[in-house]
Coordinates of N, CA and C in Angstrom, one line a residue:
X1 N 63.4 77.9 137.5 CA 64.7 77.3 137.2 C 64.6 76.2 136.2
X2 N 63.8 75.6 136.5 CA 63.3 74.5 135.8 C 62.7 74.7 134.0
X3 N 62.4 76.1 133.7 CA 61.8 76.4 132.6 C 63.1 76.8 132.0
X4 N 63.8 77.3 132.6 CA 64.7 78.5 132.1 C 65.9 76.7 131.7
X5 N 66.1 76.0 132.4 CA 67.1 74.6 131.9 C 66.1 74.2 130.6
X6 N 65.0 74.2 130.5 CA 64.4 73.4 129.4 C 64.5 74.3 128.0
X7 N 64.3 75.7 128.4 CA 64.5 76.7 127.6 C 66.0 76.3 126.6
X8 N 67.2 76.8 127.7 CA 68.6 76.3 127.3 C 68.8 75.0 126.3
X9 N 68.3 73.7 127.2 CA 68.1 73.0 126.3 C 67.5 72.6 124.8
X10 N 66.3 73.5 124.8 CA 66.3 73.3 123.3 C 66.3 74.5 122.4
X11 N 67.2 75.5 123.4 CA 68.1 76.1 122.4 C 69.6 75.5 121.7
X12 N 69.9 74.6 122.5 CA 71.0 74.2 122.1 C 70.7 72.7 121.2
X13 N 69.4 72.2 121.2 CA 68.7 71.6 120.0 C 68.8 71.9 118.5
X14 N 68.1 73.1 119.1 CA 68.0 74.0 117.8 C 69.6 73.8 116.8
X15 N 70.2 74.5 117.7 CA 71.7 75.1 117.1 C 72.2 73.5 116.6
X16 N 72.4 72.6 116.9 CA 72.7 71.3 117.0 C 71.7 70.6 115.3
X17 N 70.7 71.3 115.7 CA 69.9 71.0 114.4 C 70.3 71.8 112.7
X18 N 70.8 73.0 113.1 CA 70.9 74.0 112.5 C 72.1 73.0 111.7
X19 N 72.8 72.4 111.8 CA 74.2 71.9 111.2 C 73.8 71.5 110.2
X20 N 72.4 70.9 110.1 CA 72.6 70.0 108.9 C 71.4 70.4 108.6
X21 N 70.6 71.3 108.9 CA 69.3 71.9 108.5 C 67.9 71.3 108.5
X22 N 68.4 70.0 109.7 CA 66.8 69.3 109.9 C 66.1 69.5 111.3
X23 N 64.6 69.6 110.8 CA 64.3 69.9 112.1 C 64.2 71.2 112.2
X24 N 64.5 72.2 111.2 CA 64.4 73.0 111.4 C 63.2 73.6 111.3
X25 N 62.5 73.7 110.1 CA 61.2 73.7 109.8 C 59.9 73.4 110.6
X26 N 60.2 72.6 111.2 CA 59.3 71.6 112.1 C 58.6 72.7 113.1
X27 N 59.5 73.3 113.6 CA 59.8 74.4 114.6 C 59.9 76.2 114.7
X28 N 59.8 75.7 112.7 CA 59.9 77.6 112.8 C 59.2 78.6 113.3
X29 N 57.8 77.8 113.7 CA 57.2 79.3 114.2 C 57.7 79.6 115.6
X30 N 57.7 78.1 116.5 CA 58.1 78.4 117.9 C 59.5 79.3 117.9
X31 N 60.3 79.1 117.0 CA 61.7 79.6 116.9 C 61.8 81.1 116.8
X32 N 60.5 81.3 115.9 CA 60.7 82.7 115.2 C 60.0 83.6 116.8
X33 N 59.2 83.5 117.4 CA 58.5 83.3 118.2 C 59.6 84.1 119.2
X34 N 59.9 82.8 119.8 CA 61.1 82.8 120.7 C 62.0 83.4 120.8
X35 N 62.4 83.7 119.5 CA 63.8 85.1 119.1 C 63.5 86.1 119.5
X36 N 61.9 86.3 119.3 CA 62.0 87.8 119.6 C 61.7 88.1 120.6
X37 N 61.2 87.4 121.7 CA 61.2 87.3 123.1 C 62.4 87.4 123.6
X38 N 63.1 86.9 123.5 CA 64.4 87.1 124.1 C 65.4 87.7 123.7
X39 N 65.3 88.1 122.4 CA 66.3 89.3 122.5 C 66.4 90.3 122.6
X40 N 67.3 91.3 123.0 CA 66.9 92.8 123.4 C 66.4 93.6 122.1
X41 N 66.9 93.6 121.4 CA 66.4 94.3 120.1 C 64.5 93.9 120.1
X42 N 64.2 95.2 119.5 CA 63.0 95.1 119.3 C 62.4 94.7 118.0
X43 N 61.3 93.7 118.2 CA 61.1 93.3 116.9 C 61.3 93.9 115.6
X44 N 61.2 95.1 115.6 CA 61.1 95.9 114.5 C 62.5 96.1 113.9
X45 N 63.7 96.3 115.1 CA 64.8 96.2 114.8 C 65.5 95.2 114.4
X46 N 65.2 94.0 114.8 CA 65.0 92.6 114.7 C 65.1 92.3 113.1
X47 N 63.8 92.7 112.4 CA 63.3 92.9 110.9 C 64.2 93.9 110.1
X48 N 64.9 94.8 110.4 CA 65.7 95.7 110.0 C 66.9 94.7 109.7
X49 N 67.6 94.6 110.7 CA 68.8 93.5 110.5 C 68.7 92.1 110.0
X50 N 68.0 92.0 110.0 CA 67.8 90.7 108.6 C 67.3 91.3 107.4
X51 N 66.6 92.8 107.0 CA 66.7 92.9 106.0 C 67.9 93.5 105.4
X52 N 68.8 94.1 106.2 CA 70.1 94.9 105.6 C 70.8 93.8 105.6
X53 N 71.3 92.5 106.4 CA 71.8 91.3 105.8 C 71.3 90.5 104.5
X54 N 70.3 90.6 103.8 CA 69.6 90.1 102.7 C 70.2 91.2 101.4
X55 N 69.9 92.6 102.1 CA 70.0 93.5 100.7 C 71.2 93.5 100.8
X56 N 72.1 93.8 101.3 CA 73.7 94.0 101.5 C 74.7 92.7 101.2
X57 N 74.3 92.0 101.5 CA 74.9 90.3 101.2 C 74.7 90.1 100.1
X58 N 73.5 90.2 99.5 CA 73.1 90.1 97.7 C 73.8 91.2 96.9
X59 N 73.7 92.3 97.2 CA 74.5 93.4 96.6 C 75.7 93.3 96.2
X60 N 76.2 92.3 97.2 CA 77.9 92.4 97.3 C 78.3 91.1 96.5
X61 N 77.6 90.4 96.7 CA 77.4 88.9 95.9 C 77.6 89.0 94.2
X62 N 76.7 89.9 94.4 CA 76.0 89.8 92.4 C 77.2 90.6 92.1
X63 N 77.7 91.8 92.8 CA 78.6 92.7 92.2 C 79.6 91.9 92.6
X64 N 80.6 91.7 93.0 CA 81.4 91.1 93.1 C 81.9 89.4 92.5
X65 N 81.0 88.7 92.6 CA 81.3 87.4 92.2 C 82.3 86.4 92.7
X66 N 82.9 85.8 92.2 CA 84.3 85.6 92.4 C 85.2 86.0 93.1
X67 N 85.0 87.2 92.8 CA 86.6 87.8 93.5 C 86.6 88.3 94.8
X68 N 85.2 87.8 95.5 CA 85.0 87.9 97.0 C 84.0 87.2 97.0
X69 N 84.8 86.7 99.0 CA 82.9 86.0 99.6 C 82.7 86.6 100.7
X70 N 82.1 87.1 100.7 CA 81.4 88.7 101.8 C 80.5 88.0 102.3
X71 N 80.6 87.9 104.1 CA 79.5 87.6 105.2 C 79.3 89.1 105.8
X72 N 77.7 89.1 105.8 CA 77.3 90.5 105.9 C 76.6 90.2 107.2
X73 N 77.0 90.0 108.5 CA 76.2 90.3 109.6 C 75.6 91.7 110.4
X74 N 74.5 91.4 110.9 CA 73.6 93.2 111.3 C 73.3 92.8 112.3
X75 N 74.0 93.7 113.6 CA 72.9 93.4 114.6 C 72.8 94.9 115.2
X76 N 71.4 95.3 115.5 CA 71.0 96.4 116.5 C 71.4 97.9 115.3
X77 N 71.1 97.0 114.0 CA 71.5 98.4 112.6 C 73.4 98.8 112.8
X78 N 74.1 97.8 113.4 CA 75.7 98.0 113.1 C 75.8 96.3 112.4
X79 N 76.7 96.7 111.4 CA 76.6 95.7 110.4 C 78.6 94.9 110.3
X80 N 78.6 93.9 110.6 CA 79.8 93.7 110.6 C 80.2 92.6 109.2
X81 N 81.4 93.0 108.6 CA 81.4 92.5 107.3 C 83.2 91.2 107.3
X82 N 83.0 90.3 107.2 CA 83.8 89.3 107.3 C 83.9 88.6 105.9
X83 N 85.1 87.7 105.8 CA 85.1 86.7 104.9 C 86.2 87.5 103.8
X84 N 86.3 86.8 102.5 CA 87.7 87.5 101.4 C 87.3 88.3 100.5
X85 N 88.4 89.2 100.0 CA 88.2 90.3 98.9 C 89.7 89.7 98.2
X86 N 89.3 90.5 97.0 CA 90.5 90.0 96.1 C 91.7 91.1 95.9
X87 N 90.9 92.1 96.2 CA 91.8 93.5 96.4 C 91.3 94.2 97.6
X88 N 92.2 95.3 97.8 CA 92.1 96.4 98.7 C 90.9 97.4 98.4
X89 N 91.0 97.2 97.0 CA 89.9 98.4 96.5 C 87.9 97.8 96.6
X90 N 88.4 96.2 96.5 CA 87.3 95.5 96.6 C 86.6 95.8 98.5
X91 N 87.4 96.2 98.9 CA 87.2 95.7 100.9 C 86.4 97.0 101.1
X92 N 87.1 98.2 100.7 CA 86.6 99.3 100.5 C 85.3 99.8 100.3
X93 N 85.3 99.7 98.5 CA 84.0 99.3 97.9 C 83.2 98.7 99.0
X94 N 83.0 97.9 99.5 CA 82.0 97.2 100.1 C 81.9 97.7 101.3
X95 N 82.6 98.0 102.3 CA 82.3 98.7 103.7 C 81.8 100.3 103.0
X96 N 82.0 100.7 101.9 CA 81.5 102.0 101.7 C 79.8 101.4 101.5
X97 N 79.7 100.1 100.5 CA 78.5 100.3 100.2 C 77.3 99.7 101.6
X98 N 78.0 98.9 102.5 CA 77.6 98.8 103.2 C 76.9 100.0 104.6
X99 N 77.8 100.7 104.7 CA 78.0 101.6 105.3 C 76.2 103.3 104.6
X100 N 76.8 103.2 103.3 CA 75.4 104.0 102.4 C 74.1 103.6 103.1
X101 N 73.9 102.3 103.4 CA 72.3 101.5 103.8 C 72.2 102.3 104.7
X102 N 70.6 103.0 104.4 CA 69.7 104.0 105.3 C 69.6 103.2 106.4
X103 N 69.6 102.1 106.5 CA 69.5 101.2 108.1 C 70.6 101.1 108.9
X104 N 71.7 101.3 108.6 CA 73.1 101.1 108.9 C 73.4 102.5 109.7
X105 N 74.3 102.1 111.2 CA 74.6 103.0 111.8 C 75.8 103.4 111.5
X106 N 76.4 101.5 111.5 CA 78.0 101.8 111.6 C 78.5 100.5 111.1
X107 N 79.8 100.3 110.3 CA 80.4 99.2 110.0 C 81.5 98.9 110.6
X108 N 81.8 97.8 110.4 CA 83.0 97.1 111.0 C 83.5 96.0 110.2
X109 N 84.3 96.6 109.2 CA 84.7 95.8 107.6 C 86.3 95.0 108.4
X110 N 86.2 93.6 108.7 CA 87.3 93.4 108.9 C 87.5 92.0 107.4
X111 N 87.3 92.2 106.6 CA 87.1 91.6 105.3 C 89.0 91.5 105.0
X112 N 89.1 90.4 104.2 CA 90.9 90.2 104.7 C 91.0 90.2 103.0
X113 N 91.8 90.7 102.3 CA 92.3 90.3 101.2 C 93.3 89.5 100.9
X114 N 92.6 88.2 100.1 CA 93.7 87.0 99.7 C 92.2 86.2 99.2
X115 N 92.6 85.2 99.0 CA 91.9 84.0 98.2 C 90.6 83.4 99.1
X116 N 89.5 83.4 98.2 CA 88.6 83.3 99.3 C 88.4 81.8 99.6
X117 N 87.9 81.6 100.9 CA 88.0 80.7 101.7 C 87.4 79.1 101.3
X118 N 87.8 78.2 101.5 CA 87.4 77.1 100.9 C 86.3 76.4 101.6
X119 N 85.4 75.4 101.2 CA 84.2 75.1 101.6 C 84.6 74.2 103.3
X120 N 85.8 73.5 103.2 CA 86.0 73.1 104.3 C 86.7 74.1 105.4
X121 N 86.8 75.1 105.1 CA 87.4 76.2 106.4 C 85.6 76.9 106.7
X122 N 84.9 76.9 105.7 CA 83.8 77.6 106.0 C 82.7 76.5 106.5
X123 N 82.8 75.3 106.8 CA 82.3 74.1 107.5 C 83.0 74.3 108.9
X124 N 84.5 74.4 108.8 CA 84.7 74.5 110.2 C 84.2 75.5 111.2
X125 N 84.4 76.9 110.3 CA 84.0 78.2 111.0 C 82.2 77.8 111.6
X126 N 81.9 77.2 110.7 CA 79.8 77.3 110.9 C 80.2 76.2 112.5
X127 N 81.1 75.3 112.2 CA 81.3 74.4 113.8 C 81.7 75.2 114.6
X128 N 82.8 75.9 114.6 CA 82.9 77.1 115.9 C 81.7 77.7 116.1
X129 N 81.6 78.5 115.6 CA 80.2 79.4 115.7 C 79.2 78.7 116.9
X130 N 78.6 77.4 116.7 CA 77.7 76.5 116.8 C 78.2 75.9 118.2
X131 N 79.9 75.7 118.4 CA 80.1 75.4 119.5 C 80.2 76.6 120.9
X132 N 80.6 77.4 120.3 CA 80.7 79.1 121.2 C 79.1 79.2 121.4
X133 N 78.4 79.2 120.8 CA 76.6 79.3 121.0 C 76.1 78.6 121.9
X134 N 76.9 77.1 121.7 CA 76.2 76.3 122.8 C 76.6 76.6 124.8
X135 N 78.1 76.8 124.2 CA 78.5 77.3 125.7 C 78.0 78.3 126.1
X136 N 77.8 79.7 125.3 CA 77.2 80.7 125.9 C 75.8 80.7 126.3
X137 N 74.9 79.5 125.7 CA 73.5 79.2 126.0 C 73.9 78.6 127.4
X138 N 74.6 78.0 127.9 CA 74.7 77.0 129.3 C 75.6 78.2 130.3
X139 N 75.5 78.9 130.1 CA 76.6 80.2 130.6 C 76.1 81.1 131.7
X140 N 75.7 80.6 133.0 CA 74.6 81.4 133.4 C 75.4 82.8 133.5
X141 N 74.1 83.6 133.6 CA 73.9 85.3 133.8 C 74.3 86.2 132.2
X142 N 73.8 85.3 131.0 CA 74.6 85.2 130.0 C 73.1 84.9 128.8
X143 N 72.7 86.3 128.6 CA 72.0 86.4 127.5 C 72.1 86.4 126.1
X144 N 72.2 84.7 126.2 CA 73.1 84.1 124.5 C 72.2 84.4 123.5
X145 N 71.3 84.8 123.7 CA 69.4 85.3 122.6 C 70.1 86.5 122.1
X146 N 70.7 87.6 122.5 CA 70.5 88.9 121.9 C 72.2 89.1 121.7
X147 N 72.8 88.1 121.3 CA 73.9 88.3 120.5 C 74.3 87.5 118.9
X148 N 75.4 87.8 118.6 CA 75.6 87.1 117.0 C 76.9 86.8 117.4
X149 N 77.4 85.9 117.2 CA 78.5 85.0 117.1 C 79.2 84.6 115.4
X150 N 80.3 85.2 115.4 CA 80.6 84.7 114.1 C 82.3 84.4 114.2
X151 N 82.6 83.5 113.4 CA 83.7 83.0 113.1 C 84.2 83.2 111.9
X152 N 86.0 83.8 111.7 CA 86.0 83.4 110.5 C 88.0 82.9 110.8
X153 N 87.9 81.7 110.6 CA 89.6 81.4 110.7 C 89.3 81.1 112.2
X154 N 90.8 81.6 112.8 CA 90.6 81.4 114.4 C 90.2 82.3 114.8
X155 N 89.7 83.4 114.6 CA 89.1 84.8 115.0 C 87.4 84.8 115.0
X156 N 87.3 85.3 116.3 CA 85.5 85.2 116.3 C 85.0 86.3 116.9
X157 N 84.1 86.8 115.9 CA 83.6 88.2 116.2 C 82.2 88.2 117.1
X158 N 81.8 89.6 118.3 CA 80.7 88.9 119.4 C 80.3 90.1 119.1
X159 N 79.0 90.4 118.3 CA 78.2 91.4 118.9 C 76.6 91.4 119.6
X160 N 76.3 92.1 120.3 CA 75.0 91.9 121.0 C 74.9 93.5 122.0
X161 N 74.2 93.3 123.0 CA 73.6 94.1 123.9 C 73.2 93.7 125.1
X162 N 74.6 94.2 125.6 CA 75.1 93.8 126.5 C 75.2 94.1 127.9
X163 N 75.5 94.2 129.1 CA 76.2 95.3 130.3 C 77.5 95.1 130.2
X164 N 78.7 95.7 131.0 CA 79.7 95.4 130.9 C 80.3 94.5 131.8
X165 N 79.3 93.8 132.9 CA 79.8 92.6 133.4 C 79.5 91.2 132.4
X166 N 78.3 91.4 131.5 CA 78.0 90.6 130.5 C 78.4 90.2 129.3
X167 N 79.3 91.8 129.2 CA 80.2 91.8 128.0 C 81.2 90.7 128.0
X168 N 82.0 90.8 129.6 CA 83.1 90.4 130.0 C 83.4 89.1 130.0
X169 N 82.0 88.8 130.6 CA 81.6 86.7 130.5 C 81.6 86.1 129.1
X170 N 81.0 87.2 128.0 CA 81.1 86.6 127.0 C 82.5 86.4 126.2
X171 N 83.1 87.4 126.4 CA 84.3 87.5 125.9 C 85.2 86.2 126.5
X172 N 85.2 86.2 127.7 CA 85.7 85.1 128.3 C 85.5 83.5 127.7
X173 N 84.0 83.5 127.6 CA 83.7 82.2 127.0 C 84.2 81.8 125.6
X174 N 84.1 82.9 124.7 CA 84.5 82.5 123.7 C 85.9 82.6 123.0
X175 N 86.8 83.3 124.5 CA 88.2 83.2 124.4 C 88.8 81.8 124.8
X176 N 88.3 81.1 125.5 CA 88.5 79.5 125.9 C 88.4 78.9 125.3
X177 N 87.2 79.1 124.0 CA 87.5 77.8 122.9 C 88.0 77.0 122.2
X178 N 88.2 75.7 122.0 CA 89.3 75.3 121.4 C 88.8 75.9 120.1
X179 N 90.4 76.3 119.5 CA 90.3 76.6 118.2 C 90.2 78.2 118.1
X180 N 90.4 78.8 119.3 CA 90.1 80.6 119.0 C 91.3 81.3 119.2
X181 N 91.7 81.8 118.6 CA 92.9 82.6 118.7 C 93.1 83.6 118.7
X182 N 91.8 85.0 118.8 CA 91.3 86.3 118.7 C 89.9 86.1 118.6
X183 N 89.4 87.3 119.7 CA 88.0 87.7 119.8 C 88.0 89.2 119.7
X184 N 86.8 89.9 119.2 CA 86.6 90.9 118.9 C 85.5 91.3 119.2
X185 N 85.3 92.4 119.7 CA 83.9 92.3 120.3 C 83.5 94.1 120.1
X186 N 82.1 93.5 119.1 CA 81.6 95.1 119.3 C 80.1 95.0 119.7
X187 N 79.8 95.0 121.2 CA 79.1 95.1 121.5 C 78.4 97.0 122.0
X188 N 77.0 96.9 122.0 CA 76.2 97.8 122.5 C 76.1 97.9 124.0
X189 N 76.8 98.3 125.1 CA 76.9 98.3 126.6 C 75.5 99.2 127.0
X190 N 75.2 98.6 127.5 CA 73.8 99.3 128.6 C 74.3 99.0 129.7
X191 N 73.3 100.2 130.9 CA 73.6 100.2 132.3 C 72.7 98.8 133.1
X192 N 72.9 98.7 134.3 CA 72.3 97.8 134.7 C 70.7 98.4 134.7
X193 N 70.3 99.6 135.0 CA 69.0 99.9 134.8 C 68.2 99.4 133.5
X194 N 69.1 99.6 132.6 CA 68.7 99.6 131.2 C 68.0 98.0 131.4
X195 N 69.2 97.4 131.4 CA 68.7 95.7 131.5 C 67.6 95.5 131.7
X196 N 67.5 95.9 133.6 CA 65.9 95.8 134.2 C 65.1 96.0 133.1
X197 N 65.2 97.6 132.8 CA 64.2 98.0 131.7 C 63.5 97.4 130.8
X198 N 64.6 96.3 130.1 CA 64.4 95.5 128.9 C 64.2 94.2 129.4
X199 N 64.1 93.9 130.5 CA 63.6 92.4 131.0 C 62.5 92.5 131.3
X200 N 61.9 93.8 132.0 CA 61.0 94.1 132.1 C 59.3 94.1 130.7
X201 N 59.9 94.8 129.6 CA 59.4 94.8 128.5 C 59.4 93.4 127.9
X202 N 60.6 92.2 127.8 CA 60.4 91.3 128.0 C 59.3 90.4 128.3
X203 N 59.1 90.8 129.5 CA 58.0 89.8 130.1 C 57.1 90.4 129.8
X204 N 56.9 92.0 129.3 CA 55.5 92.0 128.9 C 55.6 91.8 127.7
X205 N 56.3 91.4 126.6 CA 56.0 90.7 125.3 C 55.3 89.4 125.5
X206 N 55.9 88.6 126.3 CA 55.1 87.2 126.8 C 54.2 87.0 127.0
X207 N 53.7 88.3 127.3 CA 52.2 88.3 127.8 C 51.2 88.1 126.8
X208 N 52.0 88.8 125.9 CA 50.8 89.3 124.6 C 51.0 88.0 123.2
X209 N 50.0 88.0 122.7 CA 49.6 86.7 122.1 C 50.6 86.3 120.8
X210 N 51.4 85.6 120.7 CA 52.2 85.4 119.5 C 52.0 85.8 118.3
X211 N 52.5 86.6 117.3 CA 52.1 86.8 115.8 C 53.1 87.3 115.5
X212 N 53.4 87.3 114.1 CA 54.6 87.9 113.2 C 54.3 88.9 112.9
X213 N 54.5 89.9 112.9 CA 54.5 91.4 112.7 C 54.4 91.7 110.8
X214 N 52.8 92.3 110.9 CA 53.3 92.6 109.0 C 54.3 93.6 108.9
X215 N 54.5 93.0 107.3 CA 55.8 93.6 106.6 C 55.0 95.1 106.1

């Protein structure tokens, strides 16, 4: 009980630190470490979805420019695409190209066309995010490691891997928030077996001696 409160807590250090990007460094290996311990995705999948966020986020960037700001989040190889386009044809374009990536299962382009968003709506959104994270980290029976949390406006999108009594908690918490006005949730539902399964594999990752997986 006692590990698992100290755990919580300096997960919600971290996040807390994340705001302004100190401290972060200090810590990266324990961090990097720790992520993959606790989330259900497996390392390897882990490395997938941060690379289709890197290649798909730059893609859309360079080609676009201006006239969109495309947040490209990936979890578990389904990729959810948020933030402004300038046209209809732009929203498109981009859940097609996102969608092409050999890593990509499935998209979820809720990309809004109108004027893209200004640096203080996208300050606030990174504070939602950051506050929905913290409550879900203190949330017992609530595995806040193997989800993504994102914000854009009053709408906050939840994906992870999940059960569907786990689903239900999360949705819950991050419908309470001040400041939320729609949640969306595309999570991956596993059985309660599954869980075991993966808590199980869990603890035998712990076992085995920390290292970063070559590329």
């Amino acid at each position: 009980m006692r590990n698992a409160l100290i755990t919580k807590l300096f997960a919600a250090m971290l996040i807390s630190s994340s705001l302004s990007g100190c401290g972060v460094l200090a810590v990266g290996g324990v961090v990097a470490g720790a992520s993959v311990m606790a989330d259900r995705r497996t390392p390897a999948v882990q490395a997938i979805d941060k690379g289709v966020e890197l290649e798909v986020g730059n893609a859309l960037a360079k080609r676009y420019g201006d006239d969109a700001h495309i947040n490209v989040t990936s979890f578990n190889q389904k990729v959810l695409l948020t933030g402004e386009v300038k046209d209809a044809d732009i929203k498109g374009q981009a859940g097609a190209y996102a969608k092409a990536n050999k890593n990509v299962r499935s998209v979820f382009n809720e990309l809004v066309v109108g004027p893209n968003s200004t640096y203080t709506a996208r300050a606030n959104d990174s504070y939602l995010e950051s506050k929905i994270k913290t409550q879900m980290i203190f949330t017992d029976k609530l595995p806040s490691n193997s989800m993504a949390i994102v914000a854009e406006g009053s709408s906050v999108y939840l994906m992870g891997i999940l059960t569907q009594n786990e689903a239900a908690i999360a949705k819950k918490v991050a419908s309470n928030a001040d400041g939320v006005k729609d949640v969306y949730a595309y999570f991956d539902i596993i059985s309660e077996v599954e869980k075991t399964r993966l808590e199980k594999q869990g603890k035998a990752d712990e076992s085995q001696p920390n290292s970063i997986p070559k590329q």
